[in-house]
Coordinates of C-alpha atoms and ligand atoms in Angstrom, one line a residue:
Chain Y
M13 CA -0.1 0.1 0.0
A14 CA 1.5 3.4 -1.2
E15 CA 2.3 5.4 1.7
S16 CA -0.3 8.6 2.0
D17 CA 1.2 12.2 2.5
W18 CA -2.1 12.8 4.5
T19 CA -1.5 15.8 6.9
P20 CA -3.9 16.8 9.6
D21 CA -4.8 20.2 7.8
Q22 CA -6.5 17.8 5.1
P23 CA -9.8 16.1 5.3
M24 CA -9.9 13.6 7.4
V25 CA -12.6 11.5 5.6
S26 CA -13.0 13.0 1.8
A27 CA -15.7 11.4 -0.5
K28 CA -15.9 12.3 -3.7
D29 CA -18.6 11.5 -6.4
V30 CA -19.4 7.8 -4.5
H31 CA -21.8 5.4 -6.2
K32 CA -22.7 2.4 -4.7
S33 CA -25.6 -0.2 -6.4
F34 CA -26.9 -3.6 -4.4
G35 CA -27.5 -5.0 -8.5
A36 CA -30.0 -3.1 -10.5
L37 CA -30.7 -1.0 -7.5
E38 CA -28.8 2.3 -7.1
V39 CA -28.3 3.3 -4.0
L40 CA -25.6 6.2 -3.6
K41 CA -25.7 8.4 -6.7
G42 CA -23.0 10.8 -6.0
I43 CA -22.6 11.2 -2.9
S44 CA -19.5 13.8 -1.9
L45 CA -18.4 15.2 1.5
D46 CA -15.4 16.2 3.5
V47 CA -14.9 15.6 7.2
M48 CA -12.2 17.6 9.1
K49 CA -9.9 16.3 12.1
G50 CA -12.2 16.8 15.3
E51 CA -15.1 17.5 13.4
C52 CA -18.7 16.1 13.8
I53 CA -21.4 15.6 11.0
C54 CA -24.6 14.5 11.1
I55 CA -26.2 12.4 7.8
I56 CA -30.1 13.0 8.2
G57 CA -32.6 11.9 5.4
P58 CA -35.5 9.4 5.1
S59 CA -35.7 5.9 5.2
G60 CA -33.8 4.3 2.7
S61 CA -32.2 6.8 1.1
G62 CA -28.5 5.1 1.6
K63 CA -27.6 6.9 4.8
S64 CA -26.2 3.1 6.3
T65 CA -25.0 2.3 2.9
F66 CA -23.0 5.4 3.1
I67 CA -21.6 5.2 6.2
R68 CA -20.7 1.8 5.9
C69 CA -18.6 2.6 3.0
I70 CA -16.1 4.6 4.8
N71 CA -14.7 1.3 6.8
A72 CA -15.4 -0.9 3.7
L73 CA -18.0 -3.1 5.2
N74 CA -19.4 -2.1 2.0
P75 CA -17.3 -2.1 -1.7
I76 CA -18.3 1.0 -3.5
N77 CA -18.6 0.9 -7.4
S78 CA -17.0 4.1 -8.1
G79 CA -16.1 7.2 -6.9
S80 CA -13.4 7.7 -4.2
I81 CA -13.3 7.6 -0.2
L82 CA -9.9 8.9 1.2
V83 CA -9.8 8.0 5.3
E84 CA -6.3 9.8 6.3
G85 CA -5.4 9.8 2.9
Q86 CA -5.8 6.4 2.6
E87 CA -7.9 5.4 -0.9
V88 CA -10.9 2.9 0.7
N89 CA -12.0 2.3 -3.3
D90 CA -8.9 0.4 -3.7
P91 CA -8.3 -3.0 -4.4
Q92 CA -5.0 -3.3 -2.6
L93 CA -6.5 -1.8 0.6
D94 CA -5.4 -3.0 3.5
K95 CA -9.1 -3.5 5.2
L96 CA -7.6 -4.5 8.5
E97 CA -5.7 -1.3 8.8
L98 CA -8.7 0.7 7.6
R99 CA -10.4 -0.6 10.5
K100 CA -8.0 0.1 12.9
K101 CA -8.5 4.0 12.3
V102 CA -12.3 3.9 12.0
G103 CA -14.7 2.7 14.9
M104 CA -18.6 1.9 14.2
V105 CA -21.3 1.3 16.6
F106 CA -24.2 0.1 15.4
Q107 CA -28.3 0.7 15.7
Q108 CA -28.1 -3.2 17.4
Y109 CA -25.1 -2.8 19.6
N110 CA -24.3 -6.1 18.5
L111 CA -22.3 -6.8 21.7
F112 CA -20.5 -10.1 21.6
P113 CA -23.3 -12.4 24.0
H114 CA -20.6 -14.5 25.3
K115 CA -18.1 -12.1 26.7
T116 CA -18.5 -9.4 29.8
A117 CA -18.7 -5.9 29.2
L118 CA -15.2 -5.9 30.2
Q119 CA -14.2 -8.5 28.0
N120 CA -15.7 -7.2 25.1
I121 CA -14.1 -3.6 25.4
M122 CA -10.7 -5.7 25.6
M123 CA -10.7 -8.5 23.2
A124 CA -9.9 -6.6 20.0
P125 CA -7.2 -4.6 21.4
I126 CA -5.5 -7.8 22.6
K127 CA -6.5 -9.8 20.1
V128 CA -6.3 -7.6 16.9
L129 CA -3.8 -5.0 17.8
K130 CA -1.9 -7.9 20.3
E131 CA -1.3 -5.2 23.1
D132 CA -0.4 -5.8 26.5
R133 CA -2.9 -7.4 28.7
D134 CA -2.6 -5.3 31.7
E135 CA -2.3 -2.3 29.5
V136 CA -5.2 -2.5 27.7
E137 CA -7.2 -3.9 31.4
Q138 CA -5.8 0.1 32.6
R139 CA -7.7 1.7 29.3
A140 CA -10.7 -0.7 29.7
R141 CA -11.5 0.5 32.8
H142 CA -10.6 4.0 32.3
L143 CA -13.1 3.7 29.5
V144 CA -16.0 1.9 31.5
K145 CA -15.5 5.1 33.8
K146 CA -15.9 7.3 30.9
V147 CA -19.1 5.5 29.9
R148 CA -20.5 5.8 33.2
L149 CA -20.7 2.1 33.3
D150 CA -19.0 1.9 36.8
G151 CA -19.7 -1.9 38.3
K152 CA -21.1 -3.2 35.3
E153 CA -17.4 -4.8 34.1
D154 CA -18.7 -7.9 34.8
S155 CA -22.1 -8.2 33.3
Y156 CA -23.0 -9.9 30.3
P157 CA -24.5 -8.0 27.8
G158 CA -28.0 -9.8 28.3
E159 CA -27.9 -8.2 31.8
L160 CA -27.6 -5.3 30.6
S161 CA -30.4 -2.2 29.1
G162 CA -30.4 -1.1 25.7
G163 CA -28.3 1.8 26.7
Q164 CA -25.9 0.4 28.7
Q165 CA -25.2 -2.2 25.8
Q166 CA -24.7 0.7 23.4
R167 CA -22.4 3.0 25.7
V168 CA -20.5 -0.9 25.8
A169 CA -20.6 -0.7 22.2
I170 CA -19.1 2.7 22.1
A171 CA -16.4 1.6 24.6
R172 CA -15.3 -1.4 22.8
S173 CA -14.9 0.7 19.7
L174 CA -12.8 3.5 21.6
A175 CA -11.0 0.6 23.1
M176 CA -9.4 0.7 19.5
R177 CA -8.3 4.1 19.6
P178 CA -9.8 5.1 16.5
D179 CA -9.1 8.2 14.7
V180 CA -13.0 8.6 13.5
M181 CA -16.2 7.0 15.1
L182 CA -19.0 5.8 13.0
F183 CA -22.6 6.1 14.4
D184 CA -25.3 4.6 12.4
E185 CA -28.5 5.4 14.1
V186 CA -27.6 4.1 17.5
T187 CA -30.0 6.1 19.5
A188 CA -32.7 4.2 17.1
A189 CA -33.5 1.0 19.1
L190 CA -33.4 2.8 22.5
D191 CA -36.3 4.6 24.7
P192 CA -36.0 8.2 24.9
E193 CA -35.1 8.2 28.7
T194 CA -31.5 6.1 27.8
V195 CA -31.4 7.5 24.5
K196 CA -30.2 10.7 26.5
E197 CA -27.3 9.1 28.6
V198 CA -26.3 7.5 24.9
L199 CA -26.4 11.0 23.2
L200 CA -24.2 12.6 26.2
T201 CA -21.8 10.0 25.8
I202 CA -21.4 11.1 21.9
R203 CA -21.6 14.5 23.1
E204 CA -18.4 14.4 25.3
L205 CA -16.2 12.4 22.8
A206 CA -17.4 15.3 20.4
E207 CA -16.3 17.9 22.3
E208 CA -13.2 16.1 23.5
G209 CA -11.9 16.2 19.3
M210 CA -13.0 12.8 18.3
T211 CA -14.1 12.7 14.3
C212 CA -17.6 11.7 14.2
I213 CA -19.9 11.0 11.6
L214 CA -22.9 10.0 12.6
V215 CA -26.3 9.0 11.3
T216 CA -29.5 10.3 13.4
H217 CA -32.6 11.6 13.6
E218 CA -31.9 13.1 16.7
M219 CA -32.5 16.6 15.6
G220 CA -31.7 18.4 18.8
F221 CA -28.4 16.2 19.3
A222 CA -27.4 17.4 15.6
R223 CA -28.7 21.4 16.4
E224 CA -26.4 21.6 19.2
V225 CA -23.4 19.3 18.0
A226 CA -22.9 18.8 15.0
N227 CA -20.1 21.1 12.9
H228 CA -22.5 20.4 9.6
V229 CA -25.8 18.9 8.9
Y230 CA -26.1 16.9 5.8
F231 CA -29.7 16.1 4.1
T232 CA -29.9 12.7 2.0
D233 CA -32.4 11.8 -0.3
R234 CA -32.7 9.0 -2.9
G235 CA -29.0 8.9 -2.7
V236 CA -27.9 12.2 -2.9
I237 CA -26.9 14.9 -0.4
V238 CA -29.8 17.3 -1.1
E239 CA -28.6 20.0 1.1
H240 CA -25.9 20.7 3.8
G241 CA -24.8 23.1 6.1
P242 CA -23.9 24.5 9.8
P243 CA -26.7 23.6 12.0
K244 CA -27.8 27.2 12.7
T245 CA -28.8 27.9 9.1
F246 CA -29.5 24.2 8.0
F247 CA -32.4 24.1 10.3
T248 CA -33.4 27.5 9.8
E249 CA -33.2 28.2 6.0
A250 CA -33.4 25.2 4.3
E251 CA -34.2 26.2 0.7
D252 CA -34.9 22.2 -0.9
P253 CA -39.0 21.2 -0.7
R254 CA -37.9 17.8 0.1
T255 CA -35.4 19.0 3.3
R256 CA -38.4 21.2 3.7
E257 CA -41.0 18.3 4.0
F258 CA -38.6 16.3 6.0
L259 CA -37.8 18.8 8.6
S260 CA -41.5 19.8 9.1
Q261 CA -42.5 16.1 9.4
I262 CA -39.5 15.2 12.1
L263 CA -39.5 18.7 14.3
Chain Z
M14 CA -21.6 -6.3 3.6
S15 CA -18.0 -7.7 2.6
G16 CA -17.3 -10.8 1.2
A17 CA -16.7 -12.5 4.4
R18 CA -20.3 -13.9 4.7
K19 CA -22.3 -14.2 1.6
H20 CA -20.8 -17.3 0.2
R21 CA -21.1 -19.1 3.9
S22 CA -23.7 -21.6 2.5
V23 CA -23.8 -23.1 -0.8
G24 CA -27.1 -25.3 -0.9
G25 CA -28.9 -24.2 2.4
T26 CA -32.1 -25.1 0.6
G27 CA -30.9 -28.4 -0.8
N28 CA -31.4 -30.6 2.4
L29 CA -33.2 -33.5 1.8
A30 CA -33.9 -33.9 5.8
V31 CA -34.1 -37.8 5.9
L32 CA -33.2 -37.2 9.5
K33 CA -35.5 -34.0 10.4
P34 CA -34.8 -34.1 13.6
F35 CA -31.1 -33.2 13.7
S36 CA -32.0 -29.6 12.2
L37 CA -31.7 -26.9 14.8
H38 CA -34.8 -25.3 13.6
N39 CA -36.6 -28.1 14.8
A40 CA -35.6 -27.4 18.4
A41 CA -39.5 -27.9 20.0
P42 CA -39.8 -31.1 21.5
S43 CA -40.9 -33.4 18.2
A44 CA -43.3 -35.8 18.6
W45 CA -40.8 -39.0 17.6
R46 CA -38.5 -38.6 21.1
L47 CA -38.8 -41.1 23.4
Q48 CA -41.8 -39.8 25.8
P49 CA -42.5 -41.3 29.5
G50 CA -45.5 -43.1 28.0
H51 CA -43.0 -45.2 25.6
G52 CA -41.5 -46.2 28.8
Y53 CA -44.7 -47.4 30.3
M54 CA -45.9 -49.1 27.4
L55 CA -42.2 -51.0 26.9
F56 CA -42.1 -52.3 30.5
A57 CA -45.9 -53.0 30.8
A58 CA -45.8 -55.0 27.5
L59 CA -42.5 -57.1 28.9
V60 CA -44.3 -57.6 31.9
L61 CA -47.3 -59.3 30.2
F62 CA -45.2 -61.3 27.5
V63 CA -43.5 -62.3 30.6
L64 CA -46.3 -63.5 32.4
V65 CA -47.8 -64.9 29.5
G66 CA -45.2 -67.0 28.9
E67 CA -45.1 -68.1 32.3
V68 CA -48.9 -69.3 32.3
Q69 CA -48.4 -71.0 29.4
A70 CA -45.2 -72.9 30.0
A71 CA -44.7 -76.5 30.3
P72 CA -44.2 -77.4 34.4
A73 CA -40.9 -79.0 33.6
R74 CA -39.2 -75.8 32.1
P75 CA -37.0 -73.3 34.2
S76 CA -39.5 -70.4 34.2
I77 CA -39.0 -67.4 31.8
I78 CA -37.6 -65.0 34.8
A79 CA -35.4 -67.3 36.4
T80 CA -33.6 -67.9 32.8
M81 CA -33.7 -63.6 32.0
W82 CA -32.0 -63.7 35.6
K83 CA -29.5 -66.1 34.6
W84 CA -28.2 -64.7 30.9
T85 CA -28.4 -61.0 32.3
P86 CA -25.2 -60.7 32.7
F87 CA -24.2 -61.9 29.4
L88 CA -26.6 -59.8 28.0
L89 CA -25.4 -56.5 30.1
Q90 CA -21.8 -57.2 28.6
G91 CA -22.9 -57.5 24.4
F92 CA -25.3 -54.0 25.6
A93 CA -22.4 -52.7 27.1
F94 CA -20.5 -53.5 23.8
N95 CA -23.5 -51.2 22.2
I96 CA -22.3 -48.2 24.2
L97 CA -18.8 -48.5 23.3
I98 CA -19.5 -48.7 19.8
S99 CA -21.4 -45.2 20.5
F100 CA -18.7 -44.0 22.3
V101 CA -16.1 -44.0 19.6
S102 CA -18.3 -43.5 16.4
I103 CA -19.6 -40.2 18.4
I104 CA -15.6 -39.0 19.0
I105 CA -14.8 -40.2 15.3
G106 CA -17.7 -38.6 14.0
T107 CA -18.1 -35.4 15.9
M108 CA -14.5 -34.7 15.2
A109 CA -14.6 -35.2 11.1
G110 CA -18.2 -33.9 11.4
A111 CA -16.5 -30.5 12.8
A112 CA -14.1 -30.3 9.8
L113 CA -16.7 -30.9 7.5
G114 CA -19.2 -28.4 8.7
L115 CA -16.0 -26.0 8.8
G116 CA -15.8 -26.8 5.3
Q117 CA -19.0 -26.1 4.5
I118 CA -18.6 -22.7 5.6
S119 CA -15.3 -21.9 3.8
V120 CA -14.4 -18.8 2.0
S121 CA -13.0 -21.3 -0.9
R122 CA -15.6 -22.3 -3.2
P123 CA -14.3 -25.5 -4.1
I124 CA -14.0 -27.0 -0.2
R125 CA -17.5 -25.7 0.4
A126 CA -18.7 -27.6 -2.9
V127 CA -17.0 -30.3 -1.6
S128 CA -17.8 -30.3 2.1
W129 CA -21.4 -30.0 0.6
T130 CA -21.8 -32.9 -1.6
V131 CA -20.2 -34.9 1.2
T132 CA -22.4 -33.9 4.1
Q133 CA -25.5 -34.4 1.5
F134 CA -24.7 -38.0 0.4
F135 CA -23.8 -39.6 4.1
R136 CA -26.7 -37.8 5.7
N137 CA -29.2 -39.0 3.0
A138 CA -27.5 -42.9 2.4
P139 CA -29.2 -45.3 4.9
W140 CA -27.2 -46.0 7.7
L141 CA -27.2 -50.0 7.2
V142 CA -26.2 -49.6 3.5
L143 CA -22.9 -47.2 4.8
L144 CA -22.7 -49.9 7.3
F145 CA -22.7 -52.9 4.9
Y146 CA -20.2 -51.1 2.4
C147 CA -17.8 -50.6 5.3
I148 CA -17.6 -53.6 5.9
F149 CA -17.3 -55.2 3.2
L150 CA -15.0 -52.7 1.0
I151 CA -12.7 -51.8 4.1
P152 CA -9.4 -54.9 3.9
F153 CA -9.8 -56.3 7.3
E154 CA -5.8 -55.4 7.5
F155 CA -4.0 -53.0 6.7
E156 CA -0.1 -52.6 5.4
L157 CA 1.6 -49.4 6.8
F158 CA 5.3 -48.9 6.6
G159 CA 5.8 -52.7 6.9
V160 CA 3.7 -52.9 9.8
T161 CA 0.8 -55.0 9.5
I162 CA -2.3 -53.2 11.0
P163 CA -5.5 -55.6 11.9
F164 CA -8.8 -53.9 11.1
P165 CA -11.4 -55.9 13.0
A166 CA -15.3 -55.9 12.1
W167 CA -15.9 -54.2 14.6
I168 CA -13.8 -51.3 13.9
K169 CA -15.3 -51.1 10.5
A170 CA -18.5 -51.4 12.2
V171 CA -17.9 -48.1 14.4
I172 CA -16.4 -46.4 10.8
G173 CA -19.7 -47.1 9.0
L174 CA -21.2 -45.9 11.7
S175 CA -19.3 -42.5 12.0
L176 CA -20.1 -41.5 8.8
P177 CA -23.7 -40.6 9.3
V178 CA -22.6 -39.3 12.5
M179 CA -20.3 -37.1 10.6
A180 CA -22.4 -35.7 8.3
N181 CA -25.3 -34.9 10.3
F182 CA -22.8 -32.9 12.5
S183 CA -21.9 -31.6 10.0
E184 CA -25.0 -30.1 9.3
I185 CA -25.4 -29.1 13.1
V186 CA -22.0 -27.0 12.5
R187 CA -23.5 -25.0 9.3
G188 CA -26.6 -24.8 11.1
A189 CA -25.1 -23.2 14.0
V190 CA -23.2 -20.9 12.4
Q191 CA -25.4 -19.7 10.3
S192 CA -27.6 -19.2 13.1
I193 CA -25.8 -16.2 14.6
P194 CA -26.7 -12.8 13.4
D195 CA -24.9 -11.2 10.9
G196 CA -24.4 -8.1 13.5
Q197 CA -22.1 -10.2 15.4
W198 CA -19.9 -10.7 12.2
E199 CA -20.1 -6.8 11.1
A200 CA -19.2 -6.1 14.8
A201 CA -16.2 -8.0 14.5
E202 CA -15.1 -6.7 10.6
S203 CA -15.6 -3.3 11.8
L204 CA -13.0 -3.9 14.8
A205 CA -10.7 -5.1 12.6
Y206 CA -10.5 -9.3 13.3
T207 CA -10.0 -11.4 10.7
R208 CA -12.4 -13.9 9.2
R209 CA -10.8 -16.7 11.2
Q210 CA -10.8 -15.1 14.5
T211 CA -14.2 -13.9 14.0
L212 CA -14.8 -17.6 13.4
W213 CA -12.5 -19.0 16.6
L214 CA -13.3 -16.3 19.0
I215 CA -16.7 -14.8 18.5
V216 CA -19.1 -16.9 16.2
L217 CA -18.1 -20.9 17.5
P218 CA -18.3 -19.8 21.0
Q219 CA -21.4 -19.2 21.0
C220 CA -22.3 -21.9 18.8
I221 CA -21.4 -24.8 21.3
K222 CA -24.6 -24.1 23.5
R223 CA -26.7 -24.0 20.2
M224 CA -25.1 -27.4 19.1
L225 CA -25.4 -28.9 22.4
P226 CA -28.7 -30.3 22.0
P227 CA -29.0 -31.4 18.7
W228 CA -25.5 -33.3 18.8
M229 CA -27.2 -35.4 22.3
N230 CA -29.7 -36.2 20.1
L231 CA -27.6 -37.1 17.5
Y232 CA -26.0 -39.4 19.9
A233 CA -29.4 -40.9 21.1
V234 CA -30.4 -42.0 17.7
L235 CA -26.8 -43.3 17.1
T236 CA -26.9 -45.4 20.3
M237 CA -30.2 -46.8 19.0
A238 CA -28.6 -47.6 15.4
T239 CA -26.0 -49.6 17.0
P240 CA -27.8 -52.8 17.1
L241 CA -27.2 -53.2 13.2
V242 CA -23.7 -53.9 13.7
S243 CA -25.0 -57.2 14.2
I244 CA -25.0 -57.8 10.9
V245 CA -21.6 -58.4 10.9
G246 CA -21.5 -60.6 14.2
V247 CA -19.8 -58.4 16.5
G248 CA -20.9 -59.5 19.8
E249 CA -23.1 -56.7 20.8
G250 CA -26.7 -57.0 22.4
M251 CA -28.4 -58.1 19.3
T252 CA -26.1 -60.8 18.7
T253 CA -25.6 -61.8 22.5
T254 CA -29.6 -62.3 22.6
G255 CA -29.5 -64.2 19.4
E256 CA -26.7 -66.4 21.1
I257 CA -28.7 -66.7 24.1
L258 CA -31.8 -67.8 22.4
A259 CA -29.7 -70.6 20.1
A260 CA -28.6 -71.8 23.7
E261 CA -31.7 -72.1 25.3
N262 CA -33.4 -73.1 22.3
R263 CA -37.1 -72.1 23.6
S264 CA -39.4 -70.3 21.2
D265 CA -41.1 -68.6 24.4
L266 CA -38.4 -66.7 25.2
L267 CA -38.1 -65.2 22.0
I268 CA -40.4 -62.3 22.8
P269 CA -39.2 -61.7 26.3
F270 CA -35.6 -61.6 25.7
Y271 CA -36.1 -59.1 22.8
M272 CA -38.2 -56.7 24.9
Y273 CA -35.8 -57.1 27.8
L274 CA -32.8 -55.8 25.2
L275 CA -35.4 -53.0 24.1
C276 CA -35.9 -51.6 27.9
L277 CA -32.1 -51.7 28.2
F278 CA -31.8 -49.5 25.3
F279 CA -34.6 -47.2 26.9
I280 CA -33.5 -47.4 29.9
Y281 CA -30.0 -45.7 28.5
C282 CA -31.5 -43.4 25.8
Y283 CA -34.5 -42.2 27.9
P284 CA -32.5 -39.8 30.1
I285 CA -30.4 -38.2 27.3
A286 CA -33.3 -37.8 25.4
R287 CA -34.9 -35.7 28.4
W288 CA -31.9 -34.3 29.4
T289 CA -31.5 -32.8 26.0
I290 CA -35.3 -31.2 26.1
S291 CA -34.3 -29.2 29.2
L292 CA -31.3 -28.1 27.8
E293 CA -33.2 -26.9 24.7
R294 CA -35.8 -24.9 27.0
K295 CA -32.9 -23.7 29.2
F296 CA -31.2 -22.1 26.0
A297 CA -34.3 -21.3 23.9
V298 CA -34.6 -18.7 27.0
K299 CA -31.2 -17.6 26.9
I300 CA -30.4 -16.9 23.5
Ligands
ATP412 N1 -27.6 -5.5 1.7 C1 -27.7 -5.3 0.7 N2 -28.5 -5.8 -0.2 C2 -29.6 -5.1 -1.1 N3 -30.0 -4.0 -1.2 C3 -30.1 -3.5 0.2 C4 -28.3 -4.0 1.3 N4 -28.4 -2.8 1.9 C5 -29.6 -1.9 1.3 N5 -30.4 -1.8 0.8 C6 -30.9 -1.2 0.1 O1 -30.5 0.2 -0.1 C7 -31.5 1.1 0.1 C8 -30.8 2.0 1.5 O2 -30.6 1.4 2.4 P1 -29.6 2.2 3.7 O3 -29.9 1.1 4.6 O4 -28.6 2.5 3.4 O5 -30.9 3.1 4.0 P2 -30.7 4.3 5.5 O6 -31.2 5.7 4.8 O7 -29.8 4.1 6.0 O8 -32.2 3.9 5.6 P3 -33.2 3.5 7.4 O9 -32.8 5.3 7.8 O10 -34.1 3.4 7.2 O11 -31.8 2.8 7.9 C9 -32.6 0.2 1.0 O12 -33.5 0.1 -0.5 C10 -32.2 -0.6 1.2 O13 -33.1 -1.5 0.8
MG413 MG1 -30.0 2.9 8.5

């Protein structure tokens, strides 16, 4: 793989004209966006507009058909791509948590750094315990996922991803399966992350969160970015009728 | 999703399920399984036949019960051989089946195709036919590096029984791996686990629980199939019973003795069947 000459003043994630089809169905029809280091962006849009598909392309869970996605200067749409190296840099949290049910919370967090990054166990454990505190789950270290609430599981999943010390975090509707009370806990955790300078890409329906935390909001519909802007202007001065309709439905 | 999962099944729909109960999706206790009622019926029949036999017996002969008692150690010895055969067969069959099952979910298309074909072939061939083939096709001794290794009939019989066990266990493995939600694979992928790590550290450990009940079920079926090896005169329960009857040469003993053997099988297999069902219930709640 070619060593990239990426520097932190260039976009951390840079998508250009990304196209993606599932068979005959074209889901992404030319998505372009840039995310700078330390930025938090939110992607919103109606169901089926390709938000999940796009975010999964960033860590190569979905291969793209054409266009380019650079993560720290590394081309994701490269047949020679070392996916494992890419995924060490990009953390991902899913709507359904996807914790490993046969491992305790702490083990869920520790496993990847030990097995994948081959780091020292004691060091990893220290870091994992610190992360457990950070996501406010003190005392739940030895609980199995089945013994935790949805919100708690989701925070373990965030900690599990953070344990790999990623440069970018992807969140795909991570609060969609939670009840309103626990949504707050999870959003608070993400908010703190963003404020600490973690680069975050979120797909979300939480408009309040997008308004307060995001640096930039993108609205997608049928595989294209219809409109985007900083939240201040985006939510008040949206021009496209599709954006307006969507916002009026959801706000 | 990346290629890792898409090719995990070749012919998922091609199951000509002859031995349906092994299917994971058939988790509810199915009707064919041993129930307490079967046991009561069996013992009632045994008592009935013995009593009728006693009443009709010529006064000069030793009673049926006394004869049965006399032969019990010999019969148990034969039955112990059934259990030995079942142990060895389940061990060989499980190991070979695990390998074949992992072959069925391999990333390599040829390995998948071969594993699937072998699995389907041995799963859908009658056990007795496989047994015959092994007994008549495997030589009675092997020449290996100048050393002659004998291959007695009972070992050939064990191999013959291991083949269907292997094929059925292969399906159990495949079914269990495929029952693990996609999200587990995706989460592991996004954490930079390799496919191999995902399989061994994340997916297979979760499969053990799911595989245990159908595996025990398979063992019970295997045990009940062990009398088939009597066709080659291996000294197991069936053969022993035949020998006892030949020695006694009394037609009134025929039914009581076979019934006696049947009861031995029931006493052995029934607890396994109950335990399997309770495990299934337990896991069904948890998973
Ligand atoms: N693996 C796949 N194979 C085929 N089609 C797919 C696949 N994944 C997604 N699609 C299709 O792509 C389209 C976009 O799906 P996607 O999940 O990206 O939407 P979304 O914007 O995330 O919607 P939601 O808000 O409901 O999560 C949908 O029509 C979906 O059916
Ligand atoms: Mg989605």
